[in-house]
Coordinates of C-alpha atoms and ligand atoms in Angstrom, one line a residue:
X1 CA 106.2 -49.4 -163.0
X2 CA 103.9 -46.9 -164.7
X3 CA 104.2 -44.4 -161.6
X4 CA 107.6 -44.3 -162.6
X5 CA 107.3 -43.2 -166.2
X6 CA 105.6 -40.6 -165.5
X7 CA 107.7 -39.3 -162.6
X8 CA 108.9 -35.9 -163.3
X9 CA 112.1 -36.0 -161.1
X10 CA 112.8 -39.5 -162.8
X11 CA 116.0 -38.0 -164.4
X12 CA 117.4 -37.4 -160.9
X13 CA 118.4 -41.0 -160.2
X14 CA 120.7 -41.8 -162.5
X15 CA 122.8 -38.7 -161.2
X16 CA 123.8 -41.3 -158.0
X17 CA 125.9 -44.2 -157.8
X18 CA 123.9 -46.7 -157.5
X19 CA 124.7 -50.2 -158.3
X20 CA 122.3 -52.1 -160.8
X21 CA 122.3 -54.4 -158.3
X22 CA 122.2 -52.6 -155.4
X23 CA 119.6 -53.3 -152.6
X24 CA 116.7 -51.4 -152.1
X25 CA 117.8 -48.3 -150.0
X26 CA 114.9 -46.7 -148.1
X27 CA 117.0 -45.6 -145.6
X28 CA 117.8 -42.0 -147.4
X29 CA 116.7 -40.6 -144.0
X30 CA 119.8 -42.2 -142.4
X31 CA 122.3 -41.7 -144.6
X32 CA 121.8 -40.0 -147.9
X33 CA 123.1 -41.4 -151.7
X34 CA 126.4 -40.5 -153.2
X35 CA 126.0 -37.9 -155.6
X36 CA 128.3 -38.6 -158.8
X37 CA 128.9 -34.8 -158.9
X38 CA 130.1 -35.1 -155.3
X39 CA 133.3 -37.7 -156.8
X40 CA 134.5 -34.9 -158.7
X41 CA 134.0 -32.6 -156.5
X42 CA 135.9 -34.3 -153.1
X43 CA 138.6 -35.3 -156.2
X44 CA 138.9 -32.0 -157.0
X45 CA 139.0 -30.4 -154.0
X46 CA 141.4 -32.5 -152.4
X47 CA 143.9 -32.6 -155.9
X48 CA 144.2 -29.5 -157.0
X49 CA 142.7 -27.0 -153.8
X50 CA 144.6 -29.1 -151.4
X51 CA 147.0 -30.9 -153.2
X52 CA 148.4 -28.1 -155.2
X53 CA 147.7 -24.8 -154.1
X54 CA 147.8 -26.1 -150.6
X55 CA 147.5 -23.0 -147.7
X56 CA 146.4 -20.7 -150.5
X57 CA 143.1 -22.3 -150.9
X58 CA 142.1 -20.7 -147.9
X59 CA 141.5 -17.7 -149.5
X60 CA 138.7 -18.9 -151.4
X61 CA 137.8 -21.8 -148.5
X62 CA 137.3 -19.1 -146.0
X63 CA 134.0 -17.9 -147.3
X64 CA 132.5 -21.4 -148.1
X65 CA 131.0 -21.9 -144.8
X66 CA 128.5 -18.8 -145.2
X67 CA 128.2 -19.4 -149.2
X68 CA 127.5 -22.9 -149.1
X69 CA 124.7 -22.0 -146.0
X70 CA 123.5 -19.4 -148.4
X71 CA 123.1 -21.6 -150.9
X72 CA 121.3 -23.9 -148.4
X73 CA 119.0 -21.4 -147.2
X74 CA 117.7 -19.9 -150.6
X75 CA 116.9 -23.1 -152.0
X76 CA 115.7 -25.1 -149.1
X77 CA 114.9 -22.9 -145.4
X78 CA 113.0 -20.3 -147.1
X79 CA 115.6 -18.0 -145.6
X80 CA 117.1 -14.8 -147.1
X81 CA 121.4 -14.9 -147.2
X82 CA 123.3 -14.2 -144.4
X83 CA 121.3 -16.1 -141.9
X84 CA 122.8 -19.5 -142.2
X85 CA 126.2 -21.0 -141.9
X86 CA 127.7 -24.5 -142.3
X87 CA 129.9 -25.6 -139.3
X88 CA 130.6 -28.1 -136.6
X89 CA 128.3 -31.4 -135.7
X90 CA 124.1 -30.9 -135.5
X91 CA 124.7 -31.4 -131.6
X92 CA 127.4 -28.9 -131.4
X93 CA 125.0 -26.0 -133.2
X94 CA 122.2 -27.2 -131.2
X95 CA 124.2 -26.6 -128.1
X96 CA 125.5 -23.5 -129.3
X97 CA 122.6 -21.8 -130.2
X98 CA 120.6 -23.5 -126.8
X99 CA 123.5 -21.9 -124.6
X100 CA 123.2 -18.5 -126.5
X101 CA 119.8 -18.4 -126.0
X102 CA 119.0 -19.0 -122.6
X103 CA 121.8 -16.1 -122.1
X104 CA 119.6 -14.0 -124.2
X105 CA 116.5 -15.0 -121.5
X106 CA 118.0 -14.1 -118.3
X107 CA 115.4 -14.6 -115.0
X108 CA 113.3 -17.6 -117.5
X109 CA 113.7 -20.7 -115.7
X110 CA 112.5 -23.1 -118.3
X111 CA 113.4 -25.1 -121.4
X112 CA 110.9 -26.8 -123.5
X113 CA 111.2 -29.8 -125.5
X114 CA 109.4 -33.1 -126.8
X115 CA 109.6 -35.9 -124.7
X116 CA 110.3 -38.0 -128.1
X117 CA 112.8 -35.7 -129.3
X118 CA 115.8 -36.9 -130.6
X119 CA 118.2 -38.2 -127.7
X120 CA 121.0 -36.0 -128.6
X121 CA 118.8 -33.3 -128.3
X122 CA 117.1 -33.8 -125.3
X123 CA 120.7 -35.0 -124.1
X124 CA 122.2 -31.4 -124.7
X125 CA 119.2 -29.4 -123.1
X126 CA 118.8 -31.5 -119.9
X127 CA 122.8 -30.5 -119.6
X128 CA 122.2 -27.0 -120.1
X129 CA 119.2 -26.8 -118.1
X130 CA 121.3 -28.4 -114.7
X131 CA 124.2 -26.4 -115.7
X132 CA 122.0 -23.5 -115.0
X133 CA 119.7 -24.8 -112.4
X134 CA 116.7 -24.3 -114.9
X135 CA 113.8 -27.0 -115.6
X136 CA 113.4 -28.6 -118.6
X137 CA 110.1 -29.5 -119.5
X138 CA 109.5 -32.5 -121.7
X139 CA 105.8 -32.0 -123.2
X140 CA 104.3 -35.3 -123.9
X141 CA 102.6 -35.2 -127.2
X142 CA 100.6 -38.4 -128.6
X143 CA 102.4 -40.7 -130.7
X144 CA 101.3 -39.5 -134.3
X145 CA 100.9 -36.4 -133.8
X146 CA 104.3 -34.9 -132.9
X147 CA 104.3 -31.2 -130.9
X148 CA 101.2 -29.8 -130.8
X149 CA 100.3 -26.2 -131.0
X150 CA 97.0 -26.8 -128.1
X151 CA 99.1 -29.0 -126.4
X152 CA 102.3 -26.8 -126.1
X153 CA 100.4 -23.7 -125.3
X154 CA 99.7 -24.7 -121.8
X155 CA 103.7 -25.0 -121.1
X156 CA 104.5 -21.9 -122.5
X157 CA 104.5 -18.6 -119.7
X158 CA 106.6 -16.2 -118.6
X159 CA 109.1 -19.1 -116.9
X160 CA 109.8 -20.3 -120.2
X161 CA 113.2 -19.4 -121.8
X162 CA 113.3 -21.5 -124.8
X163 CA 111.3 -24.0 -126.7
X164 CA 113.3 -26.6 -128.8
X165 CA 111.7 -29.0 -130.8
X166 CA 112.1 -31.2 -134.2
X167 CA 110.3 -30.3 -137.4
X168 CA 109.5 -33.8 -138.5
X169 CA 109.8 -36.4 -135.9
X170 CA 112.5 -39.1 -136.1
X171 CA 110.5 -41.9 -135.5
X172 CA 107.1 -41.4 -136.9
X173 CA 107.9 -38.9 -139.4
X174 CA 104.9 -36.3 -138.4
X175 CA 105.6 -32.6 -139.2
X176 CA 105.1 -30.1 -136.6
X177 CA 103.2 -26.6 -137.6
X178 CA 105.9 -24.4 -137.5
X179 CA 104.8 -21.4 -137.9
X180 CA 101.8 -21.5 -135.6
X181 CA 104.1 -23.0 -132.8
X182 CA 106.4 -19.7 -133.2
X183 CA 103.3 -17.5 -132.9
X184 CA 102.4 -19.0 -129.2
X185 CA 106.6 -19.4 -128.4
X186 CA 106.7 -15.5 -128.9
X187 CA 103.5 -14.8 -127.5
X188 CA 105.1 -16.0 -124.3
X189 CA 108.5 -14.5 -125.0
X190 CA 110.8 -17.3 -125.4
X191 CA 113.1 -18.2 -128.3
X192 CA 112.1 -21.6 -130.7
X193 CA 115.1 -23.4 -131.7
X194 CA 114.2 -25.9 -134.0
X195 CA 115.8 -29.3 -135.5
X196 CA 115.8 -29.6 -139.4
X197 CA 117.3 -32.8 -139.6
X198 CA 114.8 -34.6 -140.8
X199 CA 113.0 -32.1 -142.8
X200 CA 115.9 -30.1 -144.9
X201 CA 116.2 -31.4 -148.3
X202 CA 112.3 -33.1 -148.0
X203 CA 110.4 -30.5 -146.9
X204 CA 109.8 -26.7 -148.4
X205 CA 110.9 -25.4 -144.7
X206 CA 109.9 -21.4 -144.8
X207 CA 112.4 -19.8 -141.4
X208 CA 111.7 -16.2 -142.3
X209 CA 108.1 -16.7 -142.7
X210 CA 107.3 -18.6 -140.1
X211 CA 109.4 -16.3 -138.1
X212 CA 112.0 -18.5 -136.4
X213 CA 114.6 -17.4 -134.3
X214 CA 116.8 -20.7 -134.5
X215 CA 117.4 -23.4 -136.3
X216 CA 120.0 -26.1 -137.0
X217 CA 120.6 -29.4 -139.0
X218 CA 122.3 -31.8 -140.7
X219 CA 123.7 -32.4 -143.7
X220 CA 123.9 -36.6 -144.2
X221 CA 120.8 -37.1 -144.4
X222 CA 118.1 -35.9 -147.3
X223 CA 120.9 -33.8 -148.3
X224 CA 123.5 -36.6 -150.1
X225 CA 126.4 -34.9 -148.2
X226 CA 128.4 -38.0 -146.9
X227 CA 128.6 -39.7 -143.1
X228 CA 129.4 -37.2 -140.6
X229 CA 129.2 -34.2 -143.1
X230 CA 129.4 -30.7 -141.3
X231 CA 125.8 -29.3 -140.2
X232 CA 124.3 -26.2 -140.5
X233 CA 122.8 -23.5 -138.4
X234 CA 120.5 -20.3 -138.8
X235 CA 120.0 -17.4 -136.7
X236 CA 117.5 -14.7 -137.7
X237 CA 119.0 -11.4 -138.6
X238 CA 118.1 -9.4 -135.8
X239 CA 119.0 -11.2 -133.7
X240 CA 122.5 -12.1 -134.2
X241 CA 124.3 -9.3 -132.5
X242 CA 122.2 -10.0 -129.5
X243 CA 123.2 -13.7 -129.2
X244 CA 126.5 -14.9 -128.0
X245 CA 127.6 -18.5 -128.8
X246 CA 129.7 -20.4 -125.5
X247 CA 132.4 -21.4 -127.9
X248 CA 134.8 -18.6 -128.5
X249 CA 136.5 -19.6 -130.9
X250 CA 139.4 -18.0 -133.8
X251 CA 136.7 -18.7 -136.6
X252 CA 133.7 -16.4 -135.0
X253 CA 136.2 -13.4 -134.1
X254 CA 136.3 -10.1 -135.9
X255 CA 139.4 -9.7 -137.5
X256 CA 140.6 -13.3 -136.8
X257 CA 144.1 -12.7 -138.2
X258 CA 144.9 -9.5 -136.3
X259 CA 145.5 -12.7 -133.6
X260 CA 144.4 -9.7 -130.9
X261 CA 143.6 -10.0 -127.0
X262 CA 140.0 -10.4 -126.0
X263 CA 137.4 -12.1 -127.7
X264 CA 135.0 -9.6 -130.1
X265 CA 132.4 -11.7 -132.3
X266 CA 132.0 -10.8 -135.7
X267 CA 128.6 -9.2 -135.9
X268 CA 127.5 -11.8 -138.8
X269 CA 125.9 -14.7 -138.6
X270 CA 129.8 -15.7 -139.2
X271 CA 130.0 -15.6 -135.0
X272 CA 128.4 -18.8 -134.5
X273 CA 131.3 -20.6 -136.2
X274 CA 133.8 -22.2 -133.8
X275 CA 136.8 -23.4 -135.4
X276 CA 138.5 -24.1 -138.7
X277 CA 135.9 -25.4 -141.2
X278 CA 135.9 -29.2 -142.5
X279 CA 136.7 -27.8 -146.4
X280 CA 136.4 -31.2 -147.5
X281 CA 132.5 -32.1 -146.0
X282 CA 131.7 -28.5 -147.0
X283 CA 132.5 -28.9 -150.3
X284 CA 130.4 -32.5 -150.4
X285 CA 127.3 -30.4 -148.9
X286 CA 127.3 -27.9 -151.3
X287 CA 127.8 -30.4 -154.3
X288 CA 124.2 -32.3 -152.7
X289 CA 122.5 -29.3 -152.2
X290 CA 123.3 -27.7 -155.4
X291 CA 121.4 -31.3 -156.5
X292 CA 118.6 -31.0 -154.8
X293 CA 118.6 -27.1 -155.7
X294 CA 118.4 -28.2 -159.3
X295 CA 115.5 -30.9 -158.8
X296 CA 113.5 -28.5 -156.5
X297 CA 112.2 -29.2 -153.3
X298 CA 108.4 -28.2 -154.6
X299 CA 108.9 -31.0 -157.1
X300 CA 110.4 -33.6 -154.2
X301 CA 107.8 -32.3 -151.7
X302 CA 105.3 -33.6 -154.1
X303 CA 107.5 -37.1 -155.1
X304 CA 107.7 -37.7 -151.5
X305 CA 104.3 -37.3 -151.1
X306 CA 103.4 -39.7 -154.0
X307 CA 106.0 -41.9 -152.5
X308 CA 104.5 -42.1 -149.0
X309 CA 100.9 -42.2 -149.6
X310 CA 101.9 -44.9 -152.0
X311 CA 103.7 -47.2 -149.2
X312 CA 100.6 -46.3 -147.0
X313 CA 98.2 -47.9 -149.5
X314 CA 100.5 -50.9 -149.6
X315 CA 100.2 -51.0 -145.8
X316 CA 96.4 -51.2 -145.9
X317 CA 96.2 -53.9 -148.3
X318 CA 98.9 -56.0 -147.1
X319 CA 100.9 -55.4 -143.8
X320 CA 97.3 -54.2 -141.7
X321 CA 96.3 -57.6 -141.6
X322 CA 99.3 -59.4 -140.7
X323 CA 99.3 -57.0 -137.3
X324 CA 101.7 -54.1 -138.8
X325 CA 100.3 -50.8 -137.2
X326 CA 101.0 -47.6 -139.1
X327 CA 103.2 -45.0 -136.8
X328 CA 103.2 -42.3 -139.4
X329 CA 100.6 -39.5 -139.7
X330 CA 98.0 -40.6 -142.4
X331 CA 97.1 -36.9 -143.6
X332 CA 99.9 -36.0 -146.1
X333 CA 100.3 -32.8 -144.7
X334 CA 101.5 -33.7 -141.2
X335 CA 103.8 -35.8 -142.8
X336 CA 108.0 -35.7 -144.1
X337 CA 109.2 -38.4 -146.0
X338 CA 109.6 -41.6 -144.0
X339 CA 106.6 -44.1 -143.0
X340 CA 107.1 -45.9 -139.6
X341 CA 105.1 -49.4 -138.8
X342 CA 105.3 -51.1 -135.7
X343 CA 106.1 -54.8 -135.0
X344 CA 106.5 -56.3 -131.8
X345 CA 109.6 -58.2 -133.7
X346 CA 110.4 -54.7 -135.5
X347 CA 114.0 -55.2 -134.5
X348 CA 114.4 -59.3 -136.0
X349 CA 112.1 -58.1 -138.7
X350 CA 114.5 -55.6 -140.0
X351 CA 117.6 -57.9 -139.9
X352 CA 116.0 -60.4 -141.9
X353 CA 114.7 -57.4 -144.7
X354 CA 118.1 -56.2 -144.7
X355 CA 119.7 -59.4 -145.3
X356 CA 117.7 -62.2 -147.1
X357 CA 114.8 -59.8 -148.7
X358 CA 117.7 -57.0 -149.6
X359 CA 115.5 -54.3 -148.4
X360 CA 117.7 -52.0 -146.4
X361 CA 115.3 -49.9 -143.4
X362 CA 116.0 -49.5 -140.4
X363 CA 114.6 -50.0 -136.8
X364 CA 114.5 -47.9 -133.9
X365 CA 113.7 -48.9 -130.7
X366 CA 111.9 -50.4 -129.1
X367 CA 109.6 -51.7 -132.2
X368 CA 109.4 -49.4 -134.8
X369 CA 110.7 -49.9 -138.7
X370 CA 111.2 -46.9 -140.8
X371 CA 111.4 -46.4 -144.6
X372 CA 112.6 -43.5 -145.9
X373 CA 111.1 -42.3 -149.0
X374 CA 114.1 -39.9 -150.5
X375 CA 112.6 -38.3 -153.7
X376 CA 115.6 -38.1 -155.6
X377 CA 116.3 -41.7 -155.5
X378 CA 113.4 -43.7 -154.7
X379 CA 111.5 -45.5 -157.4
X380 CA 107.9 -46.5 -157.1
X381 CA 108.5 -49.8 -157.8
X382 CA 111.4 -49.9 -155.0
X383 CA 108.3 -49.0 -152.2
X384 CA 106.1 -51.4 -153.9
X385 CA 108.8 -54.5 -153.9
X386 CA 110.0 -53.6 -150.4
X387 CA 106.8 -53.5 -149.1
X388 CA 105.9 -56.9 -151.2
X389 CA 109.3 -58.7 -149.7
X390 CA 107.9 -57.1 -145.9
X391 CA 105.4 -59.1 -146.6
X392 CA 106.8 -62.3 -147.2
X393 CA 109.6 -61.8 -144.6
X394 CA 106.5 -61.4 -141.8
X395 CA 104.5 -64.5 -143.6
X396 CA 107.6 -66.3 -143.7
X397 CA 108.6 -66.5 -140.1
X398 CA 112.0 -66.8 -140.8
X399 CA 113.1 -63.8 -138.5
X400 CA 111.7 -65.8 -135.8
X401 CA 115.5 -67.8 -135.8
X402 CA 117.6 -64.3 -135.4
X403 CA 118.8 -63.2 -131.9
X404 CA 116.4 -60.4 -130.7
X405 CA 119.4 -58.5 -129.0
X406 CA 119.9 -55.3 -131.0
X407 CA 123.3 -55.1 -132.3
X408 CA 125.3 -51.8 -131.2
X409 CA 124.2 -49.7 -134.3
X410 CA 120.9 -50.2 -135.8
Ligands
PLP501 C1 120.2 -37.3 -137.2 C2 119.7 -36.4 -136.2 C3 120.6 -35.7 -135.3 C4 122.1 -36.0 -135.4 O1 122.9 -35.2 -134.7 P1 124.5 -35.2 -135.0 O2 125.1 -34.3 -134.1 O3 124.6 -34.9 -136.5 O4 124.9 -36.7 -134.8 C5 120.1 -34.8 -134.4 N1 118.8 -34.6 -134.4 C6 117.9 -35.2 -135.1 C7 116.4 -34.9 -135.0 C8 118.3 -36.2 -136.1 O5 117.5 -36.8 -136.8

C-alpha cells in the first residue's frame, strides 16, 4: 500500500517476530509485540547473569530498576532522571502512590476519579477511600470526551485530597489535557496521580512540564515488554522525601544490607520500591523501550496519528452505514492510538474477526470494539484489510450463530 512506502518508521517492523502469516494484530494496546532484541536479551540474562554468575549479578541488577525508569523517563515521560523507577504491578504503584498521598493531605476528605476509569483503578481508590472514611468522587464526563478540565473544576475544593485519572481512556481512546488539569488540581491543593498505561510508548507524555506530582504505568502494553512485565512509577523530585509509600519494604530502605531495626526510606525516588525486583521483566522493559527510544515517540506520535485518522476514514465510508458508531475522539489531538466503534453485537462481532476474518481486536464491555493502532508494528494496509474484513464479518451475518455470553477473558 503506498502509505506504506512512504512510512518513515517502516524499518521498525521487521525488528518483531511476526509470522508472515500471522493475523492481523491491532490489539498492541493489549499486549504489545515481541521485540527480537528482547530473545537475546531474556537469553542472555537468564544464561549467563543468572545461569553463570548467579548471586553476583546483583551487583549490576540492583540499579536496573532506577536505570531502566531513567531510560523510560528521558525518552518517553518528558521527565528528567531520578524521578522514575520500574517495580511491582500498575495496581500496586497506583496503590502506593494513592496511599502516600492522601497521607501527605491530612484533614482532605476526598478522592477524585473518572467514573470510566479503569476498574482496577477505581477498585484501589474506593478501598483507600473506606479504609480512611474519605469520599471518593467519581466525575462523570461524556463519553468522548474523557476528564474534562470545565468539568472537573467544579469537584475540585479544599475537601479534595487527590485527583486520579487516566491519560488516554481505555475504552474510547480520548486523551485528557494534562497539563491544564494539573493547573486547577493544584489550584485547589490536591495531588494528581495519573495512569499512563495507555499513553506511554504512544504518546509524547511531558511529567515535568505539565507539572505532575504522580504517575504510574505499565509496561505490556505500547511498550513490547512481555505479559505481566513489571510497571513503572514517577514521583516528582520534591516531593519524594515528603511522601511515604504503605509498603515498607527491604528494597525502599536506606542501607538495606545493614539489615538494621526500624524502617528509614531511602530519600530517592528508590523508596517507592517494595521488594526484590523481577530482573527478568526488567530486563524485557528496557530491551522495548530502548526500541521505541530508537524509533522516537515524535515519529510514532505522528504514525499513530496517520494510522488512526486513517481507520476513521474507513469508518465513514464503510462501517457508518452499516450502524457502527465511532467511540473515539474525531480531533486527532484528543486522541492516543486506539479507535473504539460500537456494535450492539460488539462482543459476537469480535469473536467472529478474531477467528474466521483473522483480525485480532478486542471488545470491552458492554458493546465496544477496539483497534489498537501500535506505530511500530502496524501497516496501513493491516487497518485498511481489517477494517475491509469488519466489513464483511457485519454484512455477513455470520456472528449472528456465536453464543453472546462473553467468555472469561476478552
Ligand atoms: C492495562 C491497564 C491497567 C493494568 O493494571 P495492572 O496492574 O498492570 O494489571 C491499569 N490501568 C489502565 C488504565 C490500564 O489500561
Amino acid at each position: 500500500m503506498a502509505l506504506d512506502t512512504v512510512d518513515p518508521i517502516a524499518w521498525a517492523r521487521p525488528l518483531f517476530q511476526i509470522d508472515d502469516d500471522a493475523p492481523i494484530y491491532l490489539d498492541g494496546n493489549s499486549l504489545g509485540m515481541l521485540p527480537r532484541r528482547s530473545l537475546e536479551r531474556v537469553t542472555e540474562v537468564v544464561t549467563e547473569e543468572w545461569g553463570r554468575r548467579l548471586v553476583r549479578s546483583w551487583g549490576s541488577w540492583v540499579d536496573l530498576p532506577t536505570d531502566v525508569g531513567d531510560l523510560l523517563a528521558t525518552h518517553l515521560l518528558g521527565a528528567a532522571p531520578g524521578q522514575t523507577v520500574v517495580s511491582d504491578a500498575t495496581t500496586v504503584n497506583l496503590y502506593k502512590l494513592a496511599s502516600a498521598a492522601l497521607d501527605a493531605r491530612p484533614g482532605r476528605s476526598v478522592v477524585v476519579s473518572d467514573r470510566a476509569n479503569f476498574p482496577t483503578d477505581r477498585y484501589l481508590l474506593q478501598g483507600l477511600a473506606q479504609a480512611r472514611g474519605m469520599e471518593l468522587r467519581l466525575v462523570d464526563f461524556p463519553d468522548l470526551g474523557g476528564p474534562d478540565p470545565s468539568l472537573l473544576r467544579p469537584h475540585l475544593g479544599t475537601e479534595t485530597a487527590l485527583v486520579s485519572l487516566s491519560h488516554v481512556d481505555y475504552r474510547s481512546g480520548a486523551l485528557a489535557d494534562m497539563g491544564a488539569i494539573n493547573e486547577l488540581i493544584h489550584a485547589s491543593g490536591a495531588l494528581s496521580l495519573w495512569d499512563l498505561c495507555h499513553s506511554v510508548g504512544a504518546v509524547p507524555i511531558e511529567l515535568d512540564r505539565t507539572e505532575t506530582d504522580l504517575a504510574a504505568g505499565c509496561t505490556y502494553k505500547y511498550l513490547n515488554g512481555g505479559p505481566g512485565s513489571p510497571a513503572f512509577l514517577y514521583v516528582r523530585q520534591e516531593l519524594q522525601r515528603s511522601l511515604r509509600q504503605p509498603i515498607w519494604g527491604w528494597f525502599g530502605q536506606a542501607d538495606q544490607f545493614a539489615m538494621g531495626q526500624g524502617y528509614n526510606p531511602l530519600p530517592s525516588i528508590a523508596r517507592f520500591q517494595t521488594g526484590s525486583p523481577s530482573i527478568v521483566g526488567i530486563a524485557l522493559v528496557e530491551a522495548g523501550t530502548g526500541l521505541l527510544a530508537e524509533i522516537g515517540i515524535e515519529a510514532i506520535r505522528a504514525k499513530s496519528l496517520e494510522l488512526t485518522s486513517f481507520l476513521i476514514d474507513l469508518y465513514d465510508s464503510w462501517l457508518a452505514p452499516l450502524g457502527l458508531e465511532l467511540a473515539t475522539p474525531r480531533d486527532p489531538a484528543r486522541r492516543g492510538s486506539q479507535v473504539c466503534l460500537r456494535h450492539p453485537d460488539a462482543y459476537r462481532i469480535c469473536r467472529v474477526l478474531v477467528s474466521e476474518a483473522a483480525v485480532i481486536a478486542d471488545f470491552r464491555a458492554p458493546d465496544r470494539l477496539r483497534f489498537g493502532c501500535a506505530a511500530p508494528t502496524t501497516r496501513f494496509v493491516d487497518v485498511y484489510d481489517a477494517m475491509l474484513r469488519l466489513r464483511k464479518v457485519v454484512q455477513g451475518g455470520q456472528y449472528m450463530s456465536i453464543d453472546p455470553e462473553p467468555e472469561q477473558v476478552t
